[in-house]
PDB file of N, CA and C in Angstrom:
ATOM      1  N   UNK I1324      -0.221  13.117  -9.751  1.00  0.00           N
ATOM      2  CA  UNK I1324       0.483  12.784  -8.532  1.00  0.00           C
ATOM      3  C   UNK I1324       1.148  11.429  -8.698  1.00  0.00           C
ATOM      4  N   UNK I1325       2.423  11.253  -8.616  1.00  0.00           N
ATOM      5  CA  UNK I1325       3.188  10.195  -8.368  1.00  0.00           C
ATOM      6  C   UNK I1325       3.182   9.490  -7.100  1.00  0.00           C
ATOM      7  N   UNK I1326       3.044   8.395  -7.287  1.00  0.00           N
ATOM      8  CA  UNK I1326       2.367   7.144  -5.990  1.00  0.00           C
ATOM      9  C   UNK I1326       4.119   6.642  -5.163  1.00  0.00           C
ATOM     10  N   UNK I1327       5.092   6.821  -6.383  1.00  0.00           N
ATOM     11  CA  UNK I1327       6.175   6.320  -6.120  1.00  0.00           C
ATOM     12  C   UNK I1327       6.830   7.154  -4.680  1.00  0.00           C
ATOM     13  N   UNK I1328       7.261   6.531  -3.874  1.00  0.00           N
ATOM     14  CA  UNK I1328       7.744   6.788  -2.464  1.00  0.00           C
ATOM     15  C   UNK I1328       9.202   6.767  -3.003  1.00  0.00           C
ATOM     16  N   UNK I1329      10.030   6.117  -2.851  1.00  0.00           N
ATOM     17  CA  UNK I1329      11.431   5.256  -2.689  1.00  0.00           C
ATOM     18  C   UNK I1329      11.656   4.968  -1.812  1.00  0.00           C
ATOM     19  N   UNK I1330      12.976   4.640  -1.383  1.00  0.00           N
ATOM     20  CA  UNK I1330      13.681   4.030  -0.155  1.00  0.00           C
ATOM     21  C   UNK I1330      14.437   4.967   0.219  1.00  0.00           C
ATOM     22  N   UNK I1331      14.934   5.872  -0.672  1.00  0.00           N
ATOM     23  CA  UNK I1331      15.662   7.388   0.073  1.00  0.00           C
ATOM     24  C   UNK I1331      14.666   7.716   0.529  1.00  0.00           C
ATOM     25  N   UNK I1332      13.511   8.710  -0.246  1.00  0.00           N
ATOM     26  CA  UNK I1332      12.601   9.372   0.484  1.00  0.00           C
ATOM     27  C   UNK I1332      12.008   8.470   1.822  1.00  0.00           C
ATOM     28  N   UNK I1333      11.814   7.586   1.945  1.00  0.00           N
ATOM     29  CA  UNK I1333      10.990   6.982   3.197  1.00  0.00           C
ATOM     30  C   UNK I1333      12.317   6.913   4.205  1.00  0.00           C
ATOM     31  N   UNK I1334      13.428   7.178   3.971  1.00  0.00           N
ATOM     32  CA  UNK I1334      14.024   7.087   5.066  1.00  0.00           C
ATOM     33  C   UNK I1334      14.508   8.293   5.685  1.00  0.00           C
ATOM     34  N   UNK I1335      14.655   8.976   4.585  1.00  0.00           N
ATOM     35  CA  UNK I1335      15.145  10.742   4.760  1.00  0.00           C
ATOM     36  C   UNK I1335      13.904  11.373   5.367  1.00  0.00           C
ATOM     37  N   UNK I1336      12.895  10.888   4.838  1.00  0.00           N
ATOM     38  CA  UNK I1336      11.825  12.082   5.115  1.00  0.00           C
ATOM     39  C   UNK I1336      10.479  10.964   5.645  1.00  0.00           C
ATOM     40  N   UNK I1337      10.363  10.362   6.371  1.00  0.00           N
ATOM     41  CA  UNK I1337       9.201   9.544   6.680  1.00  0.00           C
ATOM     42  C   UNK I1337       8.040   9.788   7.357  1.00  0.00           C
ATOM     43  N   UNK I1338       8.055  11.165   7.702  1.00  0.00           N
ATOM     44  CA  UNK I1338       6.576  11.943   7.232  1.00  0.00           C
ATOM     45  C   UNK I1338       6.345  12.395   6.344  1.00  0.00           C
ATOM     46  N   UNK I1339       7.341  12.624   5.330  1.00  0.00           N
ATOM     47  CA  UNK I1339       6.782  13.146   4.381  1.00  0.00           C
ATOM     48  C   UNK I1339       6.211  12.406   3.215  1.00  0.00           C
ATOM     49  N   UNK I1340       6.825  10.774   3.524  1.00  0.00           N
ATOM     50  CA  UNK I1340       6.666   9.996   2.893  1.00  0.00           C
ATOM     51  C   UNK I1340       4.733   9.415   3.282  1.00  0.00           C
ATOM     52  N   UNK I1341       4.651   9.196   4.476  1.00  0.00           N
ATOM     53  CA  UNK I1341       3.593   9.177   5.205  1.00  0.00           C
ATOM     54  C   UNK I1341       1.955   9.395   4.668  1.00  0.00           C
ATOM     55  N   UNK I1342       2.523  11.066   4.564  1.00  0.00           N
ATOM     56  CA  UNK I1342       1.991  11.609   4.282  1.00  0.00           C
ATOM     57  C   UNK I1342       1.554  11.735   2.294  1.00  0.00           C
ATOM     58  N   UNK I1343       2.172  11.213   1.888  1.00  0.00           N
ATOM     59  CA  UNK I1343       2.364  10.960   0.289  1.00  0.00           C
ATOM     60  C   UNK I1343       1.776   9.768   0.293  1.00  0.00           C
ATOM     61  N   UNK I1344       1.788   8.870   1.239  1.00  0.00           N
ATOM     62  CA  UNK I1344       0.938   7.441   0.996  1.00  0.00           C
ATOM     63  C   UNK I1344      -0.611   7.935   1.394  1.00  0.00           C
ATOM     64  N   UNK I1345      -0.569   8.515   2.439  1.00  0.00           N
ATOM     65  CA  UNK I1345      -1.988   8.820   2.753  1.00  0.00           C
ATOM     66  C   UNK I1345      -2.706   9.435   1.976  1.00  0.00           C
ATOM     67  N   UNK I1346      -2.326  10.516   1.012  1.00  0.00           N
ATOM     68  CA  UNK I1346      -2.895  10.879   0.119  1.00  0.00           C
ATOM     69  C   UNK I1346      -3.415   9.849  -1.349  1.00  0.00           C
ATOM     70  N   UNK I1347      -2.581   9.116  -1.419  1.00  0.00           N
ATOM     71  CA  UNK I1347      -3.120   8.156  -2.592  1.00  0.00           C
ATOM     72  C   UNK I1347      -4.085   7.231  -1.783  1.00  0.00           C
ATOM     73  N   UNK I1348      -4.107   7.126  -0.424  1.00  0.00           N
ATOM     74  CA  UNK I1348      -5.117   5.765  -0.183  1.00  0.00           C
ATOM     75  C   UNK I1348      -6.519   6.908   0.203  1.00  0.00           C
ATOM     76  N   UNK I1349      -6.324   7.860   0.171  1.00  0.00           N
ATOM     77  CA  UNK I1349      -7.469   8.921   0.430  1.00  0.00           C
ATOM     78  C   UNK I1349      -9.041   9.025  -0.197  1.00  0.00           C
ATOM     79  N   UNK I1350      -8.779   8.177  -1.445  1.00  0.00           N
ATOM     80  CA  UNK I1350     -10.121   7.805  -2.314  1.00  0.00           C
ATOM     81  C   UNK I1350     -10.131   6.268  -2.350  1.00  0.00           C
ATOM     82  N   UNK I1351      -9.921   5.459  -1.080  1.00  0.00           N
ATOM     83  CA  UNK I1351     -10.086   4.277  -1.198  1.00  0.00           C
ATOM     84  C   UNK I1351     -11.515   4.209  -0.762  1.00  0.00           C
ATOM     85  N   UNK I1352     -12.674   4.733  -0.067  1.00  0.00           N
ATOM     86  CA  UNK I1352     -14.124   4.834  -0.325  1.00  0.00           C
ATOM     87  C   UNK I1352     -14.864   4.785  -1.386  1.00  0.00           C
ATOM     88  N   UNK I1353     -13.921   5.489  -2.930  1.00  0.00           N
ATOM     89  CA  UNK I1353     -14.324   5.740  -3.740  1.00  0.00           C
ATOM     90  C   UNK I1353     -14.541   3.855  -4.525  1.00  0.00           C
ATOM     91  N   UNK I1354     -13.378   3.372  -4.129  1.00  0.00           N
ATOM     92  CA  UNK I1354     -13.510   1.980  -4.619  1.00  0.00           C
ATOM     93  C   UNK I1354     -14.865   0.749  -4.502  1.00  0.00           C
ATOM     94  N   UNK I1355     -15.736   0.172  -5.045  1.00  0.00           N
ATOM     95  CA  UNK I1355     -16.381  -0.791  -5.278  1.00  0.00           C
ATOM     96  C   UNK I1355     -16.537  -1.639  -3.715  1.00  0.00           C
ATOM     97  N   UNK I1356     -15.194  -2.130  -3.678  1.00  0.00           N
ATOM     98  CA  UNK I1356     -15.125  -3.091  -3.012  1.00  0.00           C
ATOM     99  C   UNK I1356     -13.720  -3.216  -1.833  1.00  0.00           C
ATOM    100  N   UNK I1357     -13.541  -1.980  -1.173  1.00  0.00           N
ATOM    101  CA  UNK I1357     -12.338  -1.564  -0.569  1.00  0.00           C
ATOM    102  C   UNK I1357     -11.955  -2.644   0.274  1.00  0.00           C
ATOM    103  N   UNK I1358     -12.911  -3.218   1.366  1.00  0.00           N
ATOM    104  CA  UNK I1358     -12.371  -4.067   2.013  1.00  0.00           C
ATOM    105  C   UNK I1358     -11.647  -5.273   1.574  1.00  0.00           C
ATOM    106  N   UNK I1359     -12.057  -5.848   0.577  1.00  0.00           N
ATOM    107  CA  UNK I1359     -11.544  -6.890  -0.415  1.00  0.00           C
ATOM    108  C   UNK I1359     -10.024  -6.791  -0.765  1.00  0.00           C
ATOM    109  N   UNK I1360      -9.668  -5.666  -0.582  1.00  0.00           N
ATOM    110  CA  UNK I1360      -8.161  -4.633  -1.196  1.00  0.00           C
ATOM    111  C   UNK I1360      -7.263  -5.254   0.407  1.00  0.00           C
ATOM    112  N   UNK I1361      -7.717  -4.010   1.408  1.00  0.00           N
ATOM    113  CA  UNK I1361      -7.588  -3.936   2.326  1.00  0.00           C
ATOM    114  C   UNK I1361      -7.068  -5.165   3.538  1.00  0.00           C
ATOM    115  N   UNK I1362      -8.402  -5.527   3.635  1.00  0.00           N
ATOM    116  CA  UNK I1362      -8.453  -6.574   4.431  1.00  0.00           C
ATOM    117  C   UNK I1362      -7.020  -7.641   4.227  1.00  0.00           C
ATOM    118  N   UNK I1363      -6.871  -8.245   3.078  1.00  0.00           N
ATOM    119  CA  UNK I1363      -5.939  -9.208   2.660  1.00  0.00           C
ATOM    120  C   UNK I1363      -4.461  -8.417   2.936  1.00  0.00           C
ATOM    121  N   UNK I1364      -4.255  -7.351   2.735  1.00  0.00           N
ATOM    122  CA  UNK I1364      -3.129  -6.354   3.126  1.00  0.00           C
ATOM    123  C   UNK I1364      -3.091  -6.428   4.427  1.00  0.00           C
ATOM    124  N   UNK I1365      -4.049  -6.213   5.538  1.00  0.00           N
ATOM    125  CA  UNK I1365      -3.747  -5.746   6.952  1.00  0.00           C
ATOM    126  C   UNK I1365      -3.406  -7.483   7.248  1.00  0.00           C
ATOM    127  N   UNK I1366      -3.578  -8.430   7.167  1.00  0.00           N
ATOM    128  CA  UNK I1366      -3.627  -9.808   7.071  1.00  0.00           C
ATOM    129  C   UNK I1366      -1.918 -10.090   6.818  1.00  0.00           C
ATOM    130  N   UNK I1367      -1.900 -10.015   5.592  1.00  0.00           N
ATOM    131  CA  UNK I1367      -0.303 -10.229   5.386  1.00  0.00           C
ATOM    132  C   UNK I1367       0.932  -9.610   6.436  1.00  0.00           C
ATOM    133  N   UNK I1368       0.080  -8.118   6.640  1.00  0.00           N
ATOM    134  CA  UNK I1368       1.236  -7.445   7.086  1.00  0.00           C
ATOM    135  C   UNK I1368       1.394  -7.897   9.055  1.00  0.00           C
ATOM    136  N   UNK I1369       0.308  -8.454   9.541  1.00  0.00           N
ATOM    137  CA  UNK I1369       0.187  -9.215  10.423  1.00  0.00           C
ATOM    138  C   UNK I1369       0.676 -10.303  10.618  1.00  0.00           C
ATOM    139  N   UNK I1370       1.100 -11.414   9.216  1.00  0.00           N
ATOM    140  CA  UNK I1370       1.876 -12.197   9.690  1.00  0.00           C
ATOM    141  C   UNK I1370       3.574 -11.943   9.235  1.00  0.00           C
ATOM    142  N   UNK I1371       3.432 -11.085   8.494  1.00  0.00           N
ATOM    143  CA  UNK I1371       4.864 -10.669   8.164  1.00  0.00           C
ATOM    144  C   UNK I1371       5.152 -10.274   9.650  1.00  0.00           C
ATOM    145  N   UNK I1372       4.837  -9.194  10.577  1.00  0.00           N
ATOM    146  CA  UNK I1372       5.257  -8.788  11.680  1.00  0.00           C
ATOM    147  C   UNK I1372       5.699  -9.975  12.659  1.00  0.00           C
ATOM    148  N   UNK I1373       4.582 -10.967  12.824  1.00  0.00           N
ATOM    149  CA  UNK I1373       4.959 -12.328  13.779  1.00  0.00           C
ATOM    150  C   UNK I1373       5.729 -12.795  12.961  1.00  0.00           C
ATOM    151  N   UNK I1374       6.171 -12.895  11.837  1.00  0.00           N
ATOM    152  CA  UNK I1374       7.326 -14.464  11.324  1.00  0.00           C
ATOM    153  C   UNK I1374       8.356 -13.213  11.240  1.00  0.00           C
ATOM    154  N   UNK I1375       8.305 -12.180  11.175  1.00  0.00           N
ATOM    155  CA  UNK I1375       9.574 -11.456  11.306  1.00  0.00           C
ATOM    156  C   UNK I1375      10.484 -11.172  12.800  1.00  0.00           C
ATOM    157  N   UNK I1376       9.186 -11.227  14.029  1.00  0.00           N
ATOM    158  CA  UNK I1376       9.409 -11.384  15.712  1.00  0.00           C
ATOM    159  C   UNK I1376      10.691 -12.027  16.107  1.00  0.00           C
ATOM    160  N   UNK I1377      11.837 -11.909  16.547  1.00  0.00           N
ATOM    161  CA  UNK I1377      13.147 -12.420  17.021  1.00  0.00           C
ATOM    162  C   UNK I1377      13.694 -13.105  16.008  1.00  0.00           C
ATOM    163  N   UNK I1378      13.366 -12.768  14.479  1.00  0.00           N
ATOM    164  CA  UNK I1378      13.907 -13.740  13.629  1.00  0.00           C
ATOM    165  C   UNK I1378      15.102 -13.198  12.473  1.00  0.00           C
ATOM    166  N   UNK I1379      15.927 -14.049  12.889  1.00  0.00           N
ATOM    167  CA  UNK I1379      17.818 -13.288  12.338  1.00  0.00           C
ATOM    168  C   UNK I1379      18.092 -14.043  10.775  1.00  0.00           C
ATOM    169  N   UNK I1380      17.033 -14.228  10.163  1.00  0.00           N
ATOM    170  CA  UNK I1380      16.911 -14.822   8.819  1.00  0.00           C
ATOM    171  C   UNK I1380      15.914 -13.903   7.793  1.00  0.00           C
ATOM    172  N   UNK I1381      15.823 -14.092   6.621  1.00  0.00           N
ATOM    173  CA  UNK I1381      15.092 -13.103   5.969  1.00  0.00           C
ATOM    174  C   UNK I1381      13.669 -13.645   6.071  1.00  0.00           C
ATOM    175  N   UNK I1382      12.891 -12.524   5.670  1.00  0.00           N
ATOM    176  CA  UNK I1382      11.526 -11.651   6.240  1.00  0.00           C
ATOM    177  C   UNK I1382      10.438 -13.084   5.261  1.00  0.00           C
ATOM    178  N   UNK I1383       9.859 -14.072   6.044  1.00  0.00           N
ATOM    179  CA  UNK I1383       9.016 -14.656   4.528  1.00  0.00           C
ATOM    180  C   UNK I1383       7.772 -13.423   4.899  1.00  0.00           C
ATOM    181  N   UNK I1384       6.954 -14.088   3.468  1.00  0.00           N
ATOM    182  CA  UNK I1384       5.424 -13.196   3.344  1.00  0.00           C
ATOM    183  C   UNK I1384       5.861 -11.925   2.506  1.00  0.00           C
ATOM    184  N   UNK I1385       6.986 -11.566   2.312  1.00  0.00           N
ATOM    185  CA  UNK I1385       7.244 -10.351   1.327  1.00  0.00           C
ATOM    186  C   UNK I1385       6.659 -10.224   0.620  1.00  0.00           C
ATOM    187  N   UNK I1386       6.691 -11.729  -0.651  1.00  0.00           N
ATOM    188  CA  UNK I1386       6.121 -11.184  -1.631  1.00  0.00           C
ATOM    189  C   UNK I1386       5.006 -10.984  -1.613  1.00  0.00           C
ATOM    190  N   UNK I1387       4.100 -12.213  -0.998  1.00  0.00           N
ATOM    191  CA  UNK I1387       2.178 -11.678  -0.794  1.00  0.00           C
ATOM    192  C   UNK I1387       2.395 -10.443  -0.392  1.00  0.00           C
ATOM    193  N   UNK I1388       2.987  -9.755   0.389  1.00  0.00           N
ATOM    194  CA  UNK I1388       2.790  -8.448   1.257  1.00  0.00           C
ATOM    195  C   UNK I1388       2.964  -7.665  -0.068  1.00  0.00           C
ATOM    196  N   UNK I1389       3.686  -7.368  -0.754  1.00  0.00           N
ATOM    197  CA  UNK I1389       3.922  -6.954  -2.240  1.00  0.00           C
ATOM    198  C   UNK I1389       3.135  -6.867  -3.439  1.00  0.00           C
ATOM    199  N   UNK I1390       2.713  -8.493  -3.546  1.00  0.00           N
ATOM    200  CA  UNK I1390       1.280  -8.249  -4.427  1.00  0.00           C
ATOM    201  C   UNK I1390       0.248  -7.427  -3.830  1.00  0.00           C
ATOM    202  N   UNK I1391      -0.235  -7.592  -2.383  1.00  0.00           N
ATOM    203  CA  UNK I1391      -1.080  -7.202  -2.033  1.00  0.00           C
ATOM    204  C   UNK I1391      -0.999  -5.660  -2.202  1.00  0.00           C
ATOM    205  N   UNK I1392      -0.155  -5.171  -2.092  1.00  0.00           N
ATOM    206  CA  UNK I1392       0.046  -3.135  -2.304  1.00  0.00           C
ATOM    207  C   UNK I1392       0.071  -2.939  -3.484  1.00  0.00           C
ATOM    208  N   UNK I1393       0.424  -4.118  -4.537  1.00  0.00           N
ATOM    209  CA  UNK I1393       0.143  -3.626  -6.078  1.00  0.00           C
ATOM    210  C   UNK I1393      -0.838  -3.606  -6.286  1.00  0.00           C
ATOM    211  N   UNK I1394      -1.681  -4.536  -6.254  1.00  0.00           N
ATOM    212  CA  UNK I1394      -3.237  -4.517  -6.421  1.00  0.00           C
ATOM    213  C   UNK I1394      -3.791  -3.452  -5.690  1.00  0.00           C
ATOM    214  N   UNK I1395      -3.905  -2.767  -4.486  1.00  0.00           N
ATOM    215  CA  UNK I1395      -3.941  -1.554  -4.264  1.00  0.00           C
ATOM    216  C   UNK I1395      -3.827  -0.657  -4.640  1.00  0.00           C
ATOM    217  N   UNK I1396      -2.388  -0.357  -4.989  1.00  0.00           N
ATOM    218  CA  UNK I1396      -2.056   0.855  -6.136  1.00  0.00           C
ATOM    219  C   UNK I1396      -3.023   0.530  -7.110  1.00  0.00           C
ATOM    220  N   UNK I1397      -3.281   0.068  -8.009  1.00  0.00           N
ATOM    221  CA  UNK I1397      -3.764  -0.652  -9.254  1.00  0.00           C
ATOM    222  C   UNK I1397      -5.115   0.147  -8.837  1.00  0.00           C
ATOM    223  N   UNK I1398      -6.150  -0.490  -7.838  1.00  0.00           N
ATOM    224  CA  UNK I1398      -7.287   0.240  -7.807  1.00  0.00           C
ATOM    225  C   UNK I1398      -6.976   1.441  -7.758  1.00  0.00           C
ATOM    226  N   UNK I1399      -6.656   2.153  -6.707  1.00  0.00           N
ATOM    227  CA  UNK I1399      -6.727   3.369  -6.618  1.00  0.00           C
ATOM    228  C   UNK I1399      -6.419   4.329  -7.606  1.00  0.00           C
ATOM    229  N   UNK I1400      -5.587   3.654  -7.903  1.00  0.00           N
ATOM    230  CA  UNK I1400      -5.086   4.398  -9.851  1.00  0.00           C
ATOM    231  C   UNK I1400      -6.637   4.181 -10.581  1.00  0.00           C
ATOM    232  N   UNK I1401      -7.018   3.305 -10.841  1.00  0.00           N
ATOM    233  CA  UNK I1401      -7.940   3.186 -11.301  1.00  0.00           C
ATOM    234  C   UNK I1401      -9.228   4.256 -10.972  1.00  0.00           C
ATOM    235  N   UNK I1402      -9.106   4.196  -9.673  1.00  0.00           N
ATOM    236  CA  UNK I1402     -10.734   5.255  -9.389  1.00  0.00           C
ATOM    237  C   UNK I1402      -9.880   6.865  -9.717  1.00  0.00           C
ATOM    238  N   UNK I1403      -8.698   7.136  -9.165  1.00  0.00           N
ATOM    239  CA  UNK I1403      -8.198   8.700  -9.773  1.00  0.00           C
ATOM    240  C   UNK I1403      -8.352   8.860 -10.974  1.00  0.00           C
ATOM    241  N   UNK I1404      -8.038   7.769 -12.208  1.00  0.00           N
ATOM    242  CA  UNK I1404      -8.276   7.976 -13.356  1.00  0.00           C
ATOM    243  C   UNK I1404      -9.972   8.193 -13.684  1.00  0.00           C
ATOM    244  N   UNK I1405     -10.573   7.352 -12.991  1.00  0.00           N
ATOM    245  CA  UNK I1405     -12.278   7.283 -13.263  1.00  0.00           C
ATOM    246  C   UNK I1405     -12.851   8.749 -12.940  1.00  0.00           C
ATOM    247  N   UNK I1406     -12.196   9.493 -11.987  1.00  0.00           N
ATOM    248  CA  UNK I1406     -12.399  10.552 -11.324  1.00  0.00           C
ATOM    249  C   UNK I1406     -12.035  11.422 -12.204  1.00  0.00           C
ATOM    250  N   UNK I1407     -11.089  11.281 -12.577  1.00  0.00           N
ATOM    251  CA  UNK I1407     -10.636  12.853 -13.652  1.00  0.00           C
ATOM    252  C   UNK I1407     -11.420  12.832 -14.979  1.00  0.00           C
ATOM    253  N   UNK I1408     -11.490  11.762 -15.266  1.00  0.00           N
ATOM    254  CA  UNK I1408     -12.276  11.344 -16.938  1.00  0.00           C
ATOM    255  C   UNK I1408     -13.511  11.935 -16.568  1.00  0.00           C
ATOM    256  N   UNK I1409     -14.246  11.259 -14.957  1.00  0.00           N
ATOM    257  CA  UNK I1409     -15.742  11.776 -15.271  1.00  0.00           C
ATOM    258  C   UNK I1409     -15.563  13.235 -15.060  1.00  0.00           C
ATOM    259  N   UNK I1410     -14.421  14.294 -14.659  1.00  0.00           N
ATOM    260  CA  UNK I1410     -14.682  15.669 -14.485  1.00  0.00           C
ATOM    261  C   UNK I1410     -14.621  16.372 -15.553  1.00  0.00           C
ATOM    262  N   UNK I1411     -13.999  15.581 -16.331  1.00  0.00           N
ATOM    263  CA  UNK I1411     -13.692  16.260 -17.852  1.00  0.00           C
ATOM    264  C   UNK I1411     -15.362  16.583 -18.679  1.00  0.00           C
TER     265      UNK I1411
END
């Protein structure tokens, strides 16, 4: 399964896109230490929303907001891979 969304698909189809994210965060239980992931993500994307509020200049917090979903991807890749190896 490919994790990759785009910017066509999320705009053409944004349930379907939705729904393609939800499935990769679907074994985030499976992870060690999920909240650690998590937490710092719902955080960023909280102040990205307030410094983005009535503001006609570009978006700060992007990039933390950015690292923070790579490192995400990153685990979760990680436990799908851990998952298929141990079924083998």
């Amino acid at each position: 399964m490919s994790w990759l969304i785009g910017r066509a698909a999320a705009m053409n189809d944004p349930e379907g896109a939705r729904r393609k994210a939800l499935e990769k965060i679907s074994s985030l239980a499976e992870m060690d230490d999920p909240e650690s992931v998590v937490v710092p993500i719902l955080l960023d994307a909280i102040l990205l929303v307030e410094s983005y509020r009535g503001a006609r200049h570009p978006m700060p917090f992007v990039d933390e907001l950015t690292a923070s979903v790579d490192a995400l991807l990153r685990e979760l890749t990680i436990v799908e891979k851990s998952s298929l190896w141990a079924a083998e």
